Short mmCIF file of C-alpha atoms and ligand atoms in Angstrom, two decimals:
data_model
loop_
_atom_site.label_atom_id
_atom_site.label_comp_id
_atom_site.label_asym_id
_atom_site.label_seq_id
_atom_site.Cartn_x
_atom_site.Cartn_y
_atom_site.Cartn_z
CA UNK A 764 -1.07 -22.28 -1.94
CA UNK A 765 2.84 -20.57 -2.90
CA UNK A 766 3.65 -18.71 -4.83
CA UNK A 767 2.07 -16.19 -6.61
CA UNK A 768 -0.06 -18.32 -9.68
CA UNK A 769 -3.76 -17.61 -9.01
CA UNK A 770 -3.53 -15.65 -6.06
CA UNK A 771 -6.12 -13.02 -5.71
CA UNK A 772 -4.25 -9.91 -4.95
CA UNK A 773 -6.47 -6.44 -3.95
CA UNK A 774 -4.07 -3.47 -4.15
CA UNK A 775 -5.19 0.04 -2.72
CA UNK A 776 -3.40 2.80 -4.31
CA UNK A 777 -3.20 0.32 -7.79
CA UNK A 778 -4.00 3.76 -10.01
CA UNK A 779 -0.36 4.56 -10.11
CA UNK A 780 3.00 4.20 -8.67
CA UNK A 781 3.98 1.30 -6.55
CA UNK A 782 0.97 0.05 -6.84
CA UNK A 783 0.21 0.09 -10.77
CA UNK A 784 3.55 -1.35 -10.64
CA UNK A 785 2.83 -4.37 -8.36
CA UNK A 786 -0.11 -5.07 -10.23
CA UNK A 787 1.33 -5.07 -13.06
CA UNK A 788 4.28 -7.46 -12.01
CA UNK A 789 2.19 -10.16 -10.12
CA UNK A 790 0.01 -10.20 -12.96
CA UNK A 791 2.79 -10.96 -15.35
CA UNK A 792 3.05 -14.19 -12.70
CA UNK A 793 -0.53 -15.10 -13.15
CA UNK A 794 -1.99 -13.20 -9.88
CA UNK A 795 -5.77 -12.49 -10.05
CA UNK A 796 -6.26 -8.65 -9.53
CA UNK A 797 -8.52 -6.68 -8.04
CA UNK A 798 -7.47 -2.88 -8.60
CA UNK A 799 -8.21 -0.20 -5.89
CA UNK A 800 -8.02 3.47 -5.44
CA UNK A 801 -10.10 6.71 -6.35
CA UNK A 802 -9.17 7.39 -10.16
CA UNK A 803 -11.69 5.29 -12.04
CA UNK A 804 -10.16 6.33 -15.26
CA UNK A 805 -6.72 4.93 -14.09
CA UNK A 806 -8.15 1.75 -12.95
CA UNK A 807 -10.00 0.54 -15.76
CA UNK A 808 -7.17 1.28 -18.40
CA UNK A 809 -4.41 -0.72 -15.76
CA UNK A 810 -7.37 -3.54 -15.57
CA UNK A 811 -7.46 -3.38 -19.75
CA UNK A 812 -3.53 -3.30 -20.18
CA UNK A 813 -3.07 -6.30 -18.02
CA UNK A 814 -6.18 -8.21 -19.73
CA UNK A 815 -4.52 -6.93 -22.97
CA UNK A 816 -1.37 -8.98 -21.81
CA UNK A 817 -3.09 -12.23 -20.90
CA UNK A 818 -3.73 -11.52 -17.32
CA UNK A 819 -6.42 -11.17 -15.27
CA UNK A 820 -7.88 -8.00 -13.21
CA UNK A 821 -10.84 -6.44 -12.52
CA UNK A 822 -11.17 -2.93 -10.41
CA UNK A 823 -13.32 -1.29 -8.18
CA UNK A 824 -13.26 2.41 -7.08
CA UNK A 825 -12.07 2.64 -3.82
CA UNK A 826 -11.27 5.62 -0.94
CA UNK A 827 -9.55 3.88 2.21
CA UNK A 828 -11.39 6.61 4.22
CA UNK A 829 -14.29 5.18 4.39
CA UNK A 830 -14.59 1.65 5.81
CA UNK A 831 -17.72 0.48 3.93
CA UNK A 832 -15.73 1.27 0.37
CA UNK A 833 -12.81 -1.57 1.99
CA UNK A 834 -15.73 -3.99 2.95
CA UNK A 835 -17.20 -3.97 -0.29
CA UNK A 836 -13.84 -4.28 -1.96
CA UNK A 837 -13.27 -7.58 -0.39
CA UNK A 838 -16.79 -8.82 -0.91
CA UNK A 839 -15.83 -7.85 -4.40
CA UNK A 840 -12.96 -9.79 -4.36
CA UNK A 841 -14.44 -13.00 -3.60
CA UNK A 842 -17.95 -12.19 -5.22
CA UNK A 843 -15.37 -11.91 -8.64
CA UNK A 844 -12.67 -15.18 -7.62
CA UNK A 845 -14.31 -16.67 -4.47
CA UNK A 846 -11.37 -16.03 -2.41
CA UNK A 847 -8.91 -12.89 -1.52
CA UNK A 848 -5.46 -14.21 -0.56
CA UNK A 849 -3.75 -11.12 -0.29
CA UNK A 850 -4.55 -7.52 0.64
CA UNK A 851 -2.05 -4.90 -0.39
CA UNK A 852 -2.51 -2.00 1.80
CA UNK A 853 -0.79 0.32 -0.26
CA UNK A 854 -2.56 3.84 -0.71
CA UNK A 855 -1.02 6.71 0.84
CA UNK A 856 -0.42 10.31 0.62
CA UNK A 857 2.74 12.40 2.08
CA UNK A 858 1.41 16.26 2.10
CA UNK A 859 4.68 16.86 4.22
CA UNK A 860 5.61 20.25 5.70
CA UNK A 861 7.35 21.66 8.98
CA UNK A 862 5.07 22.16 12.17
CA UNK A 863 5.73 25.78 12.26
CA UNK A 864 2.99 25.77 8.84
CA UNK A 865 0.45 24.23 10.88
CA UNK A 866 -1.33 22.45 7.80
CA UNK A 867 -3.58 20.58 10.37
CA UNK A 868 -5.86 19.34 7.32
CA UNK A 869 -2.86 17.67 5.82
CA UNK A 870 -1.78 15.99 9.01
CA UNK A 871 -5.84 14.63 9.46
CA UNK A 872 -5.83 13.51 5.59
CA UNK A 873 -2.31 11.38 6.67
CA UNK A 874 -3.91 9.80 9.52
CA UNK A 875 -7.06 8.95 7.74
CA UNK A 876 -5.58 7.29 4.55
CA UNK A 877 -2.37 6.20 5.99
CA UNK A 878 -2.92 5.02 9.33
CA UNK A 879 -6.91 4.87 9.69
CA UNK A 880 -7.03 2.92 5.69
CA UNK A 881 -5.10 0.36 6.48
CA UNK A 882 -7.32 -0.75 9.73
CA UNK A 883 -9.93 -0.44 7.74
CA UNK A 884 -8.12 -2.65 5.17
CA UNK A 885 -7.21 -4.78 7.97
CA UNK A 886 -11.02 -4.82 9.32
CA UNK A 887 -12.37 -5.99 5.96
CA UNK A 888 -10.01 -8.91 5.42
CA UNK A 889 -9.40 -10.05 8.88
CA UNK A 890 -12.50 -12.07 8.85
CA UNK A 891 -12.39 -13.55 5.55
CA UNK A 892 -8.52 -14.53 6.06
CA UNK A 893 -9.96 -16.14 9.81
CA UNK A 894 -12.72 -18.08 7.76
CA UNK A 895 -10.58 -19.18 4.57
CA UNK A 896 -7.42 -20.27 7.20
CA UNK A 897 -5.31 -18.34 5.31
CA UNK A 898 -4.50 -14.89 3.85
CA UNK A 899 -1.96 -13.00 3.97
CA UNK A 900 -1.27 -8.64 4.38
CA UNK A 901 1.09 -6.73 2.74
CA UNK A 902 1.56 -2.85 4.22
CA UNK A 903 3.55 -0.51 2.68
CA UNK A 904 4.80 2.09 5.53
CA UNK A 905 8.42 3.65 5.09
CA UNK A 906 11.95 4.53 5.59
CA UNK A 907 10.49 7.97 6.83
CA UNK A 908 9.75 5.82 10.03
CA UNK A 909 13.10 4.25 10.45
CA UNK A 910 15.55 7.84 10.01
CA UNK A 911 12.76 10.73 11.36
CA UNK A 912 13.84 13.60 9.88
CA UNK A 913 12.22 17.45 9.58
CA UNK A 914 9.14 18.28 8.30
CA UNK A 915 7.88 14.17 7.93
CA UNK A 916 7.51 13.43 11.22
CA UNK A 917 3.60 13.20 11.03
CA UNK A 918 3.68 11.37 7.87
CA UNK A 919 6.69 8.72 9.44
CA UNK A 920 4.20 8.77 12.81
CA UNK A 921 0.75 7.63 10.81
CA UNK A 922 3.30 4.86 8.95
CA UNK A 923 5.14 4.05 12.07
CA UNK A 924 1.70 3.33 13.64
CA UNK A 925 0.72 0.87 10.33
CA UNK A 926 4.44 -1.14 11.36
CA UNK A 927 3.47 -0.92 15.16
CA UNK A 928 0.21 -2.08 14.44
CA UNK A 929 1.41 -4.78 11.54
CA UNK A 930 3.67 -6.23 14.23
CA UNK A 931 0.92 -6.87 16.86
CA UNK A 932 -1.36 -8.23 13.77
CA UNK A 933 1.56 -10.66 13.35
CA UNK A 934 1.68 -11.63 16.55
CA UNK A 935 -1.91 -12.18 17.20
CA UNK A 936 -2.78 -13.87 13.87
CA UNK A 937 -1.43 -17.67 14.64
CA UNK A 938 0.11 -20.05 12.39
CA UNK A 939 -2.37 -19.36 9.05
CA UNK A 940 -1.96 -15.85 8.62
CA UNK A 941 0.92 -13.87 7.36
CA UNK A 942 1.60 -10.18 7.63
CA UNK A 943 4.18 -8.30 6.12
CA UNK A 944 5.73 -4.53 5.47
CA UNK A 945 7.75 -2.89 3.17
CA UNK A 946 9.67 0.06 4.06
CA UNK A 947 10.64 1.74 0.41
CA UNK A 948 13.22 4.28 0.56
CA UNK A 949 12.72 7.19 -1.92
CA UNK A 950 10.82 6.03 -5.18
CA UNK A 951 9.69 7.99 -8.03
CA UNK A 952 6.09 8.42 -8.67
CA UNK A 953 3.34 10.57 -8.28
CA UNK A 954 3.94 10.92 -4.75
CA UNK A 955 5.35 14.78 -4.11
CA UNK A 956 1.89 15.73 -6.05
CA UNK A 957 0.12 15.48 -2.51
CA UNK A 958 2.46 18.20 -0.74
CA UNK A 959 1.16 21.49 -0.18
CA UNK A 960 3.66 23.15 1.28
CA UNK A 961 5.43 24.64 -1.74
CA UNK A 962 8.93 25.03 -0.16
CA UNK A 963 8.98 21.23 0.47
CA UNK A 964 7.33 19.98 -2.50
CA UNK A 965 10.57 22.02 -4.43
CA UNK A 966 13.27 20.34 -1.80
CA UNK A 967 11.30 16.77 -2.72
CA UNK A 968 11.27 17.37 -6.34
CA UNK A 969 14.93 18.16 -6.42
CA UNK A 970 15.84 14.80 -5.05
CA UNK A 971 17.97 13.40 -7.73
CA UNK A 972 18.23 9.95 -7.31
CA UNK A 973 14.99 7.50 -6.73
CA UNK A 974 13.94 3.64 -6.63
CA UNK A 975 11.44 2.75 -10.06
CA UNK A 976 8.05 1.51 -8.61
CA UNK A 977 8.99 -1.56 -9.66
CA UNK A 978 11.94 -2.06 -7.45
CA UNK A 979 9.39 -2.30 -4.32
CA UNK A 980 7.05 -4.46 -6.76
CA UNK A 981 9.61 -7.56 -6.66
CA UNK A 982 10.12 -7.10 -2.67
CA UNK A 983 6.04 -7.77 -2.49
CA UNK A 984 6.12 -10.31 -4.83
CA UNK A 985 9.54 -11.65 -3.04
CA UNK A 986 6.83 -11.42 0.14
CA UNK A 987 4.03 -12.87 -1.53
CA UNK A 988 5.75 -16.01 -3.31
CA UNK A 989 7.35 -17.69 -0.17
CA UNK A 990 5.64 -20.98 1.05
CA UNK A 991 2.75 -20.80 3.29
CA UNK A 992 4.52 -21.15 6.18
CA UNK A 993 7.17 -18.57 5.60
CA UNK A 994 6.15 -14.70 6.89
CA UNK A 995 8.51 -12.27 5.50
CA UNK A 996 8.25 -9.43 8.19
CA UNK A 997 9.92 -6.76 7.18
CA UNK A 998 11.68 -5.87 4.05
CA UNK A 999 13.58 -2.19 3.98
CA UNK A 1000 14.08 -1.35 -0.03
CA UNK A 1001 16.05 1.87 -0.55
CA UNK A 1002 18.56 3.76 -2.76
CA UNK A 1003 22.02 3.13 -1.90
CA UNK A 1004 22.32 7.16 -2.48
CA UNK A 1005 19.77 7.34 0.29
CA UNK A 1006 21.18 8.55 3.41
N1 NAP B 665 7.27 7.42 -3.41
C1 NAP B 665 8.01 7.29 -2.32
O1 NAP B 665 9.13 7.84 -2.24
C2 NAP B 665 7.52 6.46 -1.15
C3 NAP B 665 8.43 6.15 -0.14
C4 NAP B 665 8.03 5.38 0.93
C5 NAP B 665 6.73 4.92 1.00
N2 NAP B 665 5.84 5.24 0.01
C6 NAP B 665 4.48 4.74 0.14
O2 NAP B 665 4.14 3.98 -0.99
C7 NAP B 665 2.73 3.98 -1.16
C8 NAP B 665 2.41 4.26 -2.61
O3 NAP B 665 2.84 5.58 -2.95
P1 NAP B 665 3.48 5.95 -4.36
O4 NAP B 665 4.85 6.40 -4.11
O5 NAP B 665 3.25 4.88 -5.34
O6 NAP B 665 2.65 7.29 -4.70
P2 NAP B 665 1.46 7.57 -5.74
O7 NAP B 665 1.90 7.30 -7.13
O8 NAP B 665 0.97 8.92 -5.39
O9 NAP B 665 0.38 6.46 -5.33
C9 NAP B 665 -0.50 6.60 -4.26
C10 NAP B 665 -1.76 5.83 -4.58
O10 NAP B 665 -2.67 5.94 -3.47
C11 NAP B 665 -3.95 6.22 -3.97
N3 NAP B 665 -4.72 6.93 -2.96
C12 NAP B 665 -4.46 8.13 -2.39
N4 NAP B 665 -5.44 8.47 -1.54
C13 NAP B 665 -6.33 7.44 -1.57
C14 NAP B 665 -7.56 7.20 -0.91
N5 NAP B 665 -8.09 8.08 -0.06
N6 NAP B 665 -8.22 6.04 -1.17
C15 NAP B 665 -7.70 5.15 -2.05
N7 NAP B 665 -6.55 5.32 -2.69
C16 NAP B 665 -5.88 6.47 -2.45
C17 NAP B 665 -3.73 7.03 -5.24
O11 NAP B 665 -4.80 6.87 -6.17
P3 NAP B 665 -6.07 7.84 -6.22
O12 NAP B 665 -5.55 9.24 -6.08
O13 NAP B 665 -6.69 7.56 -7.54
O14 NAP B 665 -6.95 7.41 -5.08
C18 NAP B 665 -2.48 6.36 -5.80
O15 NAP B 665 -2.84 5.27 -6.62
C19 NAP B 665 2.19 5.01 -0.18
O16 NAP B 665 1.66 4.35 0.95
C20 NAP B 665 3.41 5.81 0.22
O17 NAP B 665 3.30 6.35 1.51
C21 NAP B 665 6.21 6.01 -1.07
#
């Protein structure tokens, strides 16, 4: 199958942001959705907006740190449509700060939704994609992990370990599988809500210029709606105010 007419998409992190706004764009191209993330409420109104536009999604509450809620996702998924094409490992959280605050929580929360959601993502579609002969993922890491700069270097290290670890996927899945990441540069959305260090959330939330969600939406459908046997590997989206 190409393009992105009746895929079945799942999208972690659909309850706002990037991925509301991917959702909301493949469905507008006749993707099948299946909405993840922890905000129920936020779920089931995206699910009725795009129904209320002719498309199609269902949702299912979903927190990446625990495997089992990934596994049931995708038996959702196909229990729902009968297939999953393409996972969308999108949730993530950026509680940044400098080392010196030692906000050890915030650097375990990173690895575990970040880094430790997407295997499990990766651990609850591998199987299905191996059985189907096809399937493709979609990780969203970060231009954090291409310039390191202060105070994000844990948050650039747990999505430097999802592009490490989405290369050697690539390499090991064979000619039926695809995998691919997108590196967005600064984007506006609910993001800076997760930072607890107060000096850093200010210097984030003066930032005055910033990608719409839906500018990284179109790279993953861009991703999503080449021919089979095309695997976009690596797509960097940024301001061009971003240093
Ligand atoms: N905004 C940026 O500047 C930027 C730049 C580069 C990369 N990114 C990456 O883009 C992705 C999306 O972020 P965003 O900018 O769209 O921020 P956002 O609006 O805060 O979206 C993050 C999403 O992740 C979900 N989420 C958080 N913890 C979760 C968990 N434990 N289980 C399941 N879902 C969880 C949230 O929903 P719930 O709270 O309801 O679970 C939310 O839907 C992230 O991976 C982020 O690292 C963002």
């Amino acid at each position: 199958m190409t393009g992105i007419d009746g895929k079945v998409v799942a999208i972690t992190g659909a309850a706002s942001g990037i991925g509301e706004a991917t959702a909301l764009l493949l469905a507008s191209h006749g993707a099948r959705l299946v909405l993840a993330a922890r905000r129920s409420d936020r779920l089931a109104a995206l699910a009725a907006r795009i129904e209320a536009d002719g498309g199609t999604a269902v949702w299912r509450t979903t927190d990446v740190r625990r495997r089992g809620d990934l596994t049931d996702l995708v038996a959702f998924a196909r229990e729902r449509y009968g297939t999953l094409d393409v996972l969308v490992n999108n949730a993530g959280i950026g509680p940044i700060s400098p080392f010196d605050e030692l906000r050890v929580e915030d650097w375990d929360q990173m690895i575990d939704v970040n880094f430790r959601g997407v295997l499990y993502g990766i651990a609850a579609a591998l199987p299905v994609f191996r059985e189907q002969g096809s399937g493709q993922f979609v990780n969203v890491v970060s231009t954090a992990g291409l310039r390191i700069v202060p105070n994000q270097a844990v948050y650039a290290a747990t999505k430097n370990a999802v592009r490490t670890v989405s290369e050697g996927l690539r390499q090991e899945a064979g000619p039926d599988l695809r995998v691919t990441v997108v590196s967005p540069g600064h984007v506006g959305t609910e993001f800076a809500d997760s930072i607890t260090s107060p000096t850093v959330k200010a210097q984030v939330r003066a930032v005055d210029f910033a990608l719409a969600p839906d500018d990284i939406a179109r790279a993953v459908a861009f991703a999503i709606e080449q021919p089979s046997h095309v695997d976009v590997g690596d797509i960097v989206v940024r301001p061009t105010a971003q240093g």
